[in-house]
């Protein structure tokens, strides 16, 4: 057998293997959504929000207890808090795998722009542009029926909420 | 005393604020020996069958709250769209709210597409919502309808799994109803035969399961026509109270008949009363 032919064969084979591995990698990304969802559920949502001195701000956030912070009070609490975020991430990932990197980048730029159209922090914003981009402007879910913030009896303190928004709290 | 200040605008949806408090209360109550109130369930028999021209859905009409019948004639076949109906078993509030939300979503979707909605769309919306809540929404549904692609029947479980089958049963009486289906189902039945089959299946559930009872409701869906037969059959008739005089029920008569007690002697003493003074006072009706 000709040694040159064998060399070519090995090179072709190794290229073939790596390209297969690359394809498999992409497939893993589209199918391994469950692992991605687990990573993207931030447990920091429950941890004490450290104030300026690294300790929880009791005056504004109330007393802290280890049990409250370590475990969610309901198995669905974390998943519901981050549901929209996780849906967006999943959709962007799928879009990236189908249409390439530029498509989700462009869309995320539009989302960022739409998210900036807000009223003052303590007033309700319609988020119409954001809803239209997401496609949720013609869907109804539990967030529209239960605990509608428009019908709530108490209002957030305007000063505190504006200070929080500006980052000076 | 520290007050918790709200820093971000409050979002709608489920609120889990009271879960820890409820868990503590439940533990305390159980220690004392009482039990917390049970949610109203529709321990139910619901079923559906695909026949030649469409779909027949059937349901019983009893809603239970623990061991007590809460509603003797509740309606378990819910409207989703003009050509799609859904029977619901499980927690009554959950099935009611879920079907209403999906009905609204399907209406908006069909307005957006400009077409009659499909059963598969309703199925996918329901399954995605139920999976999102991981089975905490206790709604087991039988979804059936006729669209441009033909008649379809789906069964949807509380955790979000679905089955597309020619005949399905759900609820506590599902085994009794399934026994009837397995015996007598055949493909491409006529309408009368399909209605009789569903009626018999629900009757089997009513008579053999404690959680199902009262009447049988049927819903026959064909292309362009829906027959909502409520009640199709009154399987458990409530008895008529005795002592009905001229059709109106009368409370029990506790007077003894004349002659029950023998009379020994009889004296009559007239009381002579004379009118002393007569005073008429008019009422102020102004």
Short mmCIF file of C-alpha atoms in Angstrom, two decimals:
data_model
loop_
_atom_site.label_atom_id
_atom_site.label_comp_id
_atom_site.label_asym_id
_atom_site.label_seq_id
_atom_site.Cartn_x
_atom_site.Cartn_y
_atom_site.Cartn_z
CA UNK A 1 0.00 0.00 0.00
CA UNK A 2 1.15 3.50 -0.73
CA UNK A 3 2.08 5.36 2.49
CA UNK A 4 0.96 8.72 1.09
CA UNK A 5 -2.52 7.30 0.51
CA UNK A 6 -2.59 6.04 4.10
CA UNK A 7 -1.59 9.52 5.35
CA UNK A 8 -4.36 11.12 3.34
CA UNK A 9 -6.78 8.56 4.69
CA UNK A 10 -5.79 9.36 8.33
CA UNK A 11 -6.10 13.10 7.77
CA UNK A 12 -9.50 12.72 6.14
CA UNK A 13 -10.62 10.42 8.97
CA UNK A 14 -9.55 12.85 11.73
CA UNK A 15 -11.25 15.75 9.99
CA UNK A 16 -14.36 13.65 9.59
CA UNK A 17 -14.36 12.76 13.31
CA UNK A 18 -13.93 16.36 14.49
CA UNK A 19 -16.62 17.62 12.17
CA UNK A 20 -18.96 14.94 13.52
CA UNK A 21 -18.07 15.97 17.06
CA UNK A 22 -18.81 19.60 16.15
CA UNK A 23 -22.22 18.63 14.76
CA UNK A 24 -22.94 16.60 17.86
CA UNK A 25 -21.97 19.58 19.97
CA UNK A 26 -24.56 21.71 18.23
CA UNK A 27 -27.12 18.95 18.69
CA UNK A 28 -26.28 18.83 22.38
CA UNK A 29 -26.93 22.53 22.65
CA UNK A 30 -30.39 22.29 21.16
CA UNK A 31 -31.35 19.16 23.08
CA UNK A 32 -29.61 19.89 26.32
CA UNK A 33 -32.05 22.64 27.19
CA UNK A 34 -32.80 21.09 30.56
CA UNK A 35 -29.21 21.52 31.66
CA UNK A 36 -29.19 25.05 30.38
CA UNK A 37 -32.35 25.87 32.29
CA UNK A 38 -30.83 24.55 35.50
CA UNK A 39 -27.80 26.77 35.05
CA UNK A 40 -29.83 29.83 34.31
CA UNK A 41 -32.08 29.69 37.38
CA UNK A 42 -30.22 32.05 39.67
CA UNK A 43 -30.37 30.92 43.27
CA UNK A 44 -29.10 34.37 44.17
CA UNK A 45 -32.72 35.46 43.92
CA UNK A 46 -33.18 34.09 47.41
CA UNK A 47 -29.85 35.10 48.94
CA UNK A 48 -29.82 38.21 51.13
CA UNK A 49 -29.28 41.27 49.02
CA UNK A 50 -26.13 42.67 50.55
CA UNK A 51 -26.34 46.33 51.45
CA UNK A 52 -23.47 48.78 51.20
CA UNK A 53 -21.58 47.20 54.13
CA UNK A 54 -21.92 43.62 52.96
CA UNK A 55 -24.68 42.86 55.47
CA UNK A 56 -28.42 42.76 54.87
CA UNK A 57 -30.10 46.14 55.20
CA UNK A 58 -32.59 45.40 58.02
CA UNK A 59 -34.23 48.78 57.87
CA UNK A 60 -35.35 48.39 54.30
CA UNK A 61 -35.48 44.65 53.75
CA UNK A 62 -36.63 43.37 57.10
CA UNK A 63 -35.13 40.71 59.32
CA UNK A 64 -33.30 37.85 57.68
CA UNK A 65 -33.44 34.18 58.53
CA UNK A 66 -31.27 31.41 57.14
CA UNK A 67 -34.23 29.14 56.47
CA UNK A 68 -35.95 31.82 54.38
CA UNK A 69 -32.92 32.41 52.25
CA UNK A 70 -31.66 28.91 51.60
CA UNK A 71 -34.81 27.22 50.39
CA UNK A 72 -37.68 28.52 48.30
CA UNK A 73 -41.06 28.43 50.04
CA UNK A 74 -42.60 26.56 47.10
CA UNK A 75 -40.92 24.35 44.48
CA UNK A 76 -42.33 26.57 41.74
CA UNK A 77 -41.22 29.87 43.26
CA UNK A 78 -37.85 30.13 41.52
CA UNK A 79 -39.03 28.72 38.24
CA UNK A 80 -41.94 31.16 38.12
CA UNK A 81 -39.82 34.18 39.08
CA UNK A 82 -37.42 33.50 36.21
CA UNK A 83 -39.86 32.04 33.74
CA UNK A 84 -39.80 34.88 31.22
CA UNK A 85 -36.04 35.10 31.45
CA UNK A 86 -35.60 31.39 30.82
CA UNK A 87 -38.04 31.41 27.92
CA UNK A 88 -36.11 34.23 26.29
CA UNK A 89 -32.80 32.45 26.79
CA UNK A 90 -34.17 29.23 25.35
CA UNK A 91 -35.62 31.01 22.33
CA UNK A 92 -32.40 32.91 21.67
CA UNK A 93 -30.39 29.72 21.89
CA UNK A 94 -32.64 27.95 19.41
CA UNK A 95 -32.51 30.93 17.11
CA UNK A 96 -28.73 30.98 17.31
CA UNK A 97 -28.54 27.33 16.40
CA UNK A 98 -30.89 27.70 13.47
CA UNK A 99 -30.02 31.07 11.98
CA UNK A 100 -26.58 31.86 13.28
CA UNK A 101 -25.20 34.26 15.85
CA UNK A 102 -26.33 37.53 14.32
CA UNK A 103 -30.08 36.90 14.55
CA UNK A 104 -30.32 36.75 18.36
CA UNK A 105 -27.79 39.59 18.72
CA UNK A 106 -29.96 41.88 16.63
CA UNK A 107 -33.10 40.82 18.47
CA UNK A 108 -31.46 41.35 21.85
CA UNK A 109 -30.54 44.86 20.81
CA UNK A 110 -34.19 45.51 20.00
CA UNK A 111 -35.27 43.98 23.33
CA UNK A 112 -32.83 46.23 25.16
CA UNK A 113 -34.23 49.28 23.40
CA UNK A 114 -37.84 48.26 24.09
CA UNK A 115 -37.08 47.60 27.76
CA UNK A 116 -36.01 51.19 28.19
CA UNK A 117 -39.46 52.54 27.30
CA UNK A 118 -40.81 52.75 30.83
CA UNK A 119 -42.74 55.13 32.99
CA UNK A 120 -41.52 56.20 36.42
CA UNK A 121 -40.54 53.22 38.61
CA UNK A 122 -43.60 53.27 40.83
CA UNK A 123 -46.11 53.63 37.99
CA UNK A 124 -47.39 50.75 35.84
CA UNK A 125 -45.83 50.52 32.38
CA UNK A 126 -47.63 48.82 29.56
CA UNK A 127 -44.44 47.30 28.05
CA UNK A 128 -46.25 47.20 24.72
CA UNK A 129 -43.14 47.22 22.53
CA UNK A 130 -41.52 44.45 24.57
CA UNK A 131 -44.70 42.36 24.46
CA UNK A 132 -45.00 42.79 20.72
CA UNK A 133 -41.39 41.71 20.20
CA UNK A 134 -41.88 38.66 22.39
CA UNK A 135 -45.20 37.78 20.81
CA UNK A 136 -47.05 37.80 24.14
CA UNK A 137 -49.26 40.74 23.19
CA UNK A 138 -52.03 38.35 22.11
CA UNK A 139 -51.76 35.82 24.91
CA UNK A 140 -53.41 35.76 28.32
CA UNK A 141 -51.81 34.02 31.27
CA UNK A 142 -52.18 33.89 35.02
CA UNK A 143 -50.09 37.05 35.36
CA UNK A 144 -52.92 39.01 33.73
CA UNK A 145 -55.68 37.53 35.86
CA UNK A 146 -54.25 36.90 39.32
CA UNK A 147 -52.74 39.66 41.43
CA UNK A 148 -53.06 42.29 38.74
CA UNK A 149 -50.81 45.12 40.01
CA UNK A 150 -53.23 47.69 38.57
CA UNK A 151 -55.85 46.50 41.06
CA UNK A 152 -53.58 46.29 44.10
CA UNK A 153 -54.64 48.29 47.15
CA UNK A 154 -51.20 49.56 48.13
CA UNK A 155 -48.65 51.46 46.16
CA UNK A 156 -44.90 51.40 46.44
CA UNK A 157 -43.27 54.40 48.04
CA UNK A 158 -42.25 56.64 45.11
CA UNK A 159 -39.07 57.91 46.78
CA UNK A 160 -37.72 54.49 47.70
CA UNK A 161 -38.49 53.03 44.31
CA UNK A 162 -36.90 55.88 42.39
CA UNK A 163 -33.82 55.70 44.59
CA UNK A 164 -33.57 51.97 43.99
CA UNK A 165 -33.90 52.48 40.25
CA UNK A 166 -31.17 55.12 40.24
CA UNK A 167 -28.97 52.94 42.41
CA UNK A 168 -28.57 55.36 45.31
CA UNK A 169 -30.60 53.35 47.83
CA UNK B 1 -39.28 47.59 64.01
CA UNK B 2 -38.14 47.13 60.45
CA UNK B 3 -40.54 47.53 57.57
CA UNK B 4 -39.92 45.79 54.31
CA UNK B 5 -39.97 48.32 51.50
CA UNK B 6 -40.91 47.29 48.02
CA UNK B 7 -38.17 48.31 45.62
CA UNK B 8 -39.49 47.05 42.32
CA UNK B 9 -42.84 47.29 40.68
CA UNK B 10 -44.95 44.34 41.70
CA UNK B 11 -45.68 41.76 38.96
CA UNK B 12 -48.88 39.80 38.60
CA UNK B 13 -49.39 36.04 38.63
CA UNK B 14 -49.09 33.49 41.41
CA UNK B 15 -47.83 34.81 44.72
CA UNK B 16 -45.91 32.44 46.97
CA UNK B 17 -45.77 34.80 49.95
CA UNK B 18 -48.02 32.78 52.21
CA UNK B 19 -46.63 29.31 51.49
CA UNK B 20 -44.41 29.12 54.56
CA UNK B 21 -47.16 30.48 56.78
CA UNK B 22 -49.62 27.93 55.36
CA UNK B 23 -47.19 25.09 55.97
CA UNK B 24 -46.81 26.16 59.61
CA UNK B 25 -50.56 26.49 60.07
CA UNK B 26 -51.14 23.08 58.53
CA UNK B 27 -48.62 21.49 60.89
CA UNK B 28 -50.24 23.18 63.89
CA UNK B 29 -53.73 22.14 62.89
CA UNK B 30 -52.68 18.56 62.30
CA UNK B 31 -51.06 18.46 65.72
CA UNK B 32 -54.38 19.43 67.25
CA UNK B 33 -56.11 16.68 65.34
CA UNK B 34 -58.16 18.73 62.88
CA UNK B 35 -57.75 18.71 59.15
CA UNK B 36 -57.60 21.68 56.82
CA UNK B 37 -60.55 22.11 54.41
CA UNK B 38 -60.29 20.11 51.19
CA UNK B 39 -60.51 21.74 47.79
CA UNK B 40 -63.60 20.99 45.78
CA UNK B 41 -62.77 18.23 43.33
CA UNK B 42 -64.73 16.73 40.54
CA UNK B 43 -64.07 13.08 41.36
CA UNK B 44 -65.42 12.31 38.03
CA UNK B 45 -66.07 10.14 35.08
CA UNK B 46 -65.33 11.87 31.80
CA UNK B 47 -64.82 10.19 28.47
CA UNK B 48 -64.75 10.81 24.75
CA UNK B 49 -65.02 8.78 21.59
CA UNK B 50 -64.33 9.50 17.92
CA UNK B 51 -67.02 8.25 15.58
CA UNK B 52 -67.64 8.49 11.86
CA UNK B 53 -68.50 12.20 11.54
CA UNK B 54 -67.02 13.68 14.70
CA UNK B 55 -66.51 13.38 18.42
CA UNK B 56 -68.82 12.58 21.34
CA UNK B 57 -67.76 13.84 24.80
CA UNK B 58 -69.51 12.70 27.97
CA UNK B 59 -69.32 13.62 31.65
CA UNK B 60 -71.20 13.04 34.90
CA UNK B 61 -72.34 16.01 37.00
CA UNK B 62 -71.22 15.52 40.59
CA UNK B 63 -68.69 17.75 42.39
CA UNK B 64 -67.36 16.57 45.76
CA UNK B 65 -65.70 18.38 48.64
CA UNK B 66 -64.01 15.65 50.67
CA UNK B 67 -66.76 13.17 51.48
CA UNK B 68 -69.65 15.55 50.78
CA UNK B 69 -71.35 16.27 47.48
CA UNK B 70 -70.80 19.96 46.86
CA UNK B 71 -72.71 20.33 43.60
CA UNK B 72 -75.34 17.88 42.36
CA UNK B 73 -75.49 19.27 38.86
CA UNK B 74 -72.26 20.91 37.86
CA UNK B 75 -71.23 21.31 34.26
CA UNK B 76 -67.96 19.61 33.41
CA UNK B 77 -67.93 20.05 29.66
CA UNK B 78 -66.32 23.43 29.06
CA UNK B 79 -66.38 25.53 25.93
CA UNK B 80 -63.01 26.16 24.32
CA UNK B 81 -64.00 27.34 20.85
CA UNK B 82 -67.06 26.85 18.61
CA UNK B 83 -65.65 23.55 17.35
CA UNK B 84 -63.63 22.40 20.38
CA UNK B 85 -64.96 21.38 23.79
CA UNK B 86 -63.10 20.07 26.83
CA UNK B 87 -64.18 17.90 29.78
CA UNK B 88 -62.35 18.52 33.05
CA UNK B 89 -61.56 16.27 36.01
CA UNK B 90 -59.52 17.05 39.10
CA UNK B 91 -59.68 20.25 41.14
CA UNK B 92 -62.79 22.06 39.92
CA UNK B 93 -61.31 25.56 40.10
CA UNK B 94 -58.20 24.49 38.21
CA UNK B 95 -60.12 22.93 35.33
CA UNK B 96 -62.45 25.92 35.14
CA UNK B 97 -59.71 28.56 35.06
CA UNK B 98 -57.40 26.59 32.78
CA UNK B 99 -60.08 26.00 30.18
CA UNK B 100 -61.16 29.64 30.31
CA UNK B 101 -57.61 30.90 29.82
CA UNK B 102 -57.00 28.52 26.93
CA UNK B 103 -60.34 29.46 25.40
CA UNK B 104 -59.36 33.15 25.48
CA UNK B 105 -55.93 32.42 24.07
CA UNK B 106 -57.39 30.30 21.29
CA UNK B 107 -59.86 33.04 20.41
CA UNK B 108 -57.05 35.63 20.16
CA UNK B 109 -54.97 33.21 18.13
CA UNK B 110 -57.79 32.47 15.70
CA UNK B 111 -58.46 36.20 15.28
CA UNK B 112 -54.77 36.66 14.56
CA UNK B 113 -54.59 33.83 12.00
CA UNK B 114 -58.08 34.40 10.59
CA UNK B 115 -58.94 30.67 10.68
CA UNK B 116 -61.01 28.30 12.74
CA UNK B 117 -58.78 27.02 15.55
CA UNK B 118 -57.47 23.47 15.51
CA UNK B 119 -57.72 20.92 18.29
CA UNK B 120 -53.96 20.36 18.15
CA UNK B 121 -53.38 24.04 18.95
CA UNK B 122 -55.55 23.83 22.05
CA UNK B 123 -53.77 20.63 23.03
CA UNK B 124 -50.33 22.21 22.75
CA UNK B 125 -51.35 25.32 24.68
CA UNK B 126 -52.81 23.22 27.49
CA UNK B 127 -49.86 20.88 27.67
CA UNK B 128 -47.33 23.71 27.78
CA UNK B 129 -49.22 25.51 30.54
CA UNK B 130 -49.69 22.39 32.66
CA UNK B 131 -46.03 21.42 32.29
CA UNK B 132 -44.96 24.90 33.32
CA UNK B 133 -46.71 24.40 36.66
CA UNK B 134 -45.32 20.88 37.12
CA UNK B 135 -48.59 19.23 38.07
CA UNK B 136 -49.53 21.68 40.82
CA UNK B 137 -52.51 22.66 38.71
CA UNK B 138 -54.66 19.55 39.15
CA UNK B 139 -56.51 19.46 35.87
CA UNK B 140 -56.98 16.22 33.94
CA UNK B 141 -58.75 17.01 30.68
CA UNK B 142 -60.37 15.29 27.74
CA UNK B 143 -60.17 17.60 24.75
CA UNK B 144 -62.19 16.89 21.64
CA UNK B 145 -63.25 18.72 18.51
CA UNK B 146 -63.58 18.78 14.76
CA UNK B 147 -61.44 21.06 12.62
CA UNK B 148 -60.38 21.26 8.99
CA UNK B 149 -58.25 18.13 9.36
CA UNK B 150 -61.03 16.00 10.84
CA UNK B 151 -62.20 14.87 14.29
CA UNK B 152 -59.56 14.67 17.03
CA UNK B 153 -59.57 13.52 20.66
CA UNK B 154 -56.82 14.12 23.21
CA UNK B 155 -56.41 13.28 26.87
CA UNK B 156 -54.24 15.64 28.92
CA UNK B 157 -52.80 14.72 32.32
CA UNK B 158 -52.07 17.23 35.14
CA UNK B 159 -48.30 17.05 34.62
CA UNK B 160 -48.53 17.94 30.97
CA UNK B 161 -48.42 14.65 29.08
CA UNK B 162 -50.99 14.10 26.34
CA UNK B 163 -52.33 11.17 24.38
CA UNK B 164 -54.08 11.24 21.03
CA UNK B 165 -56.47 8.29 20.92
CA UNK B 166 -59.81 7.24 19.41
CA UNK B 167 -61.39 6.74 22.85
CA UNK B 168 -60.27 8.08 26.25
CA UNK B 169 -61.55 8.19 29.82
CA UNK B 170 -60.33 10.25 32.79
CA UNK B 171 -61.23 10.78 36.42
CA UNK B 172 -61.88 8.49 39.36
CA UNK B 173 -64.48 6.50 37.40
CA UNK B 174 -62.21 6.12 34.38
CA UNK B 175 -61.60 2.39 34.91
CA UNK B 176 -65.31 1.58 34.93
CA UNK B 177 -65.87 3.68 31.80
CA UNK B 178 -62.84 2.23 30.05
CA UNK B 179 -64.14 -1.29 30.68
CA UNK B 180 -67.31 -0.40 28.72
CA UNK B 181 -65.27 1.19 25.94
CA UNK B 182 -62.91 -1.72 25.60
CA UNK B 183 -65.85 -4.07 25.28
CA UNK B 184 -67.99 -2.22 22.77
CA UNK B 185 -65.86 0.29 20.86
CA UNK B 186 -65.37 -0.19 17.15
CA UNK B 187 -64.05 2.31 14.59
CA UNK B 188 -66.42 4.42 12.43
CA UNK B 189 -69.57 4.04 14.52
CA UNK B 190 -72.81 5.83 13.75
CA UNK B 191 -73.90 8.79 15.86
CA UNK B 192 -76.64 6.99 17.81
CA UNK B 193 -74.39 4.07 18.60
CA UNK B 194 -71.60 6.40 19.74
CA UNK B 195 -73.98 8.35 21.98
CA UNK B 196 -75.30 5.13 23.52
CA UNK B 197 -71.74 3.90 24.11
CA UNK B 198 -70.69 7.10 25.88
CA UNK B 199 -73.90 7.17 27.90
CA UNK B 200 -73.30 3.60 29.06
CA UNK B 201 -69.67 4.31 29.90
CA UNK B 202 -70.58 7.31 32.06
CA UNK B 203 -73.39 5.32 33.67
CA UNK B 204 -70.85 2.62 34.57
CA UNK B 205 -68.73 5.29 36.23
CA UNK B 206 -71.74 6.78 38.05
CA UNK B 207 -72.93 3.50 39.48
CA UNK B 208 -69.56 2.02 40.36
CA UNK B 209 -67.60 5.02 41.64
CA UNK B 210 -68.42 7.13 44.68
CA UNK B 211 -66.91 10.27 43.23
CA UNK B 212 -69.26 10.33 40.24
CA UNK B 213 -72.99 10.66 40.21
CA UNK B 214 -76.16 12.51 39.23
CA UNK B 215 -76.81 13.12 35.55
CA UNK B 216 -75.03 12.35 32.30
CA UNK B 217 -74.09 15.24 30.02
CA UNK B 218 -73.19 14.67 26.40
CA UNK B 219 -71.62 16.90 23.78
CA UNK B 220 -71.73 15.79 20.15
CA UNK B 221 -69.36 17.76 17.91
CA UNK B 222 -69.51 17.41 14.15
CA UNK B 223 -68.27 19.59 11.31
CA UNK B 224 -70.25 22.80 11.65
CA UNK B 225 -72.60 21.65 14.42
CA UNK B 226 -72.39 21.13 18.18
CA UNK B 227 -75.10 19.42 20.24
CA UNK B 228 -74.72 20.16 23.92
CA UNK B 229 -77.15 17.78 25.62
CA UNK B 230 -77.45 18.74 29.24
CA UNK B 231 -78.79 16.57 30.75
CA UNK B 232 -78.81 13.79 28.27
CA UNK B 233 -79.90 11.27 30.85
CA UNK B 234 -80.94 11.60 34.45
CA UNK B 235 -79.42 8.42 35.85
CA UNK B 236 -80.03 9.19 39.51
CA UNK B 237 -83.50 10.55 40.04
CA UNK B 238 -84.05 12.29 43.34
CA UNK B 239 -87.06 10.94 45.23
CA UNK B 240 -90.28 12.94 45.63
CA UNK B 241 -91.23 13.95 49.17
CA UNK B 242 -94.52 12.52 50.47
CA UNK B 243 -97.52 14.63 51.39
CA UNK B 244 -97.83 16.42 48.09
CA UNK B 245 -101.18 18.14 47.93
CA UNK B 246 -102.18 19.46 44.48
CA UNK B 247 -98.57 19.17 43.32
CA UNK B 248 -97.13 21.37 46.07
CA UNK B 249 -95.04 19.66 48.74
CA UNK B 250 -96.38 20.09 52.25
CA UNK B 251 -94.48 19.75 55.50
CA UNK B 252 -95.35 16.76 57.59
CA UNK B 253 -98.79 16.75 59.22
CA UNK B 254 -98.49 16.09 62.93
CA UNK B 255 -102.16 16.48 63.90
CA UNK B 256 -103.76 13.40 65.31
CA UNK B 257 -106.96 12.14 63.76
CA UNK B 258 -110.27 12.86 65.48
CA UNK B 259 -111.14 10.02 67.79
CA UNK B 260 -107.51 9.05 68.65
CA UNK B 261 -108.14 9.98 72.25
CA UNK B 262 -111.44 8.84 73.71
CA UNK B 263 -113.60 11.63 75.25
CA UNK B 264 -114.82 10.89 78.81
CA UNK B 265 -116.73 14.04 79.70
CA UNK B 266 -117.49 17.41 78.13
CA UNK B 267 -118.39 20.74 79.84
CA UNK B 268 -118.91 24.05 78.02
CA UNK B 269 -118.59 27.32 80.01
CA UNK B 270 -119.39 30.51 78.06
CA UNK B 271 -117.35 33.56 79.08
CA UNK B 272 -119.53 36.71 79.13
CA UNK B 273 -117.33 39.56 78.02
CA UNK B 274 -118.70 43.04 77.43
CA UNK B 275 -117.03 45.72 75.35
CA UNK B 276 -115.83 48.47 77.74
CA UNK B 277 -113.89 50.84 75.53
CA UNK B 278 -113.08 50.96 71.86
CA UNK B 279 -110.02 52.89 70.72
CA UNK B 280 -109.04 53.16 67.05
CA UNK B 281 -105.53 54.31 66.32
CA UNK B 282 -104.63 54.90 62.68
CA UNK B 283 -101.18 53.95 61.42
CA UNK B 284 -98.96 56.70 60.10
CA UNK B 285 -98.44 55.55 56.54
CA UNK B 286 -97.15 58.80 55.10
#
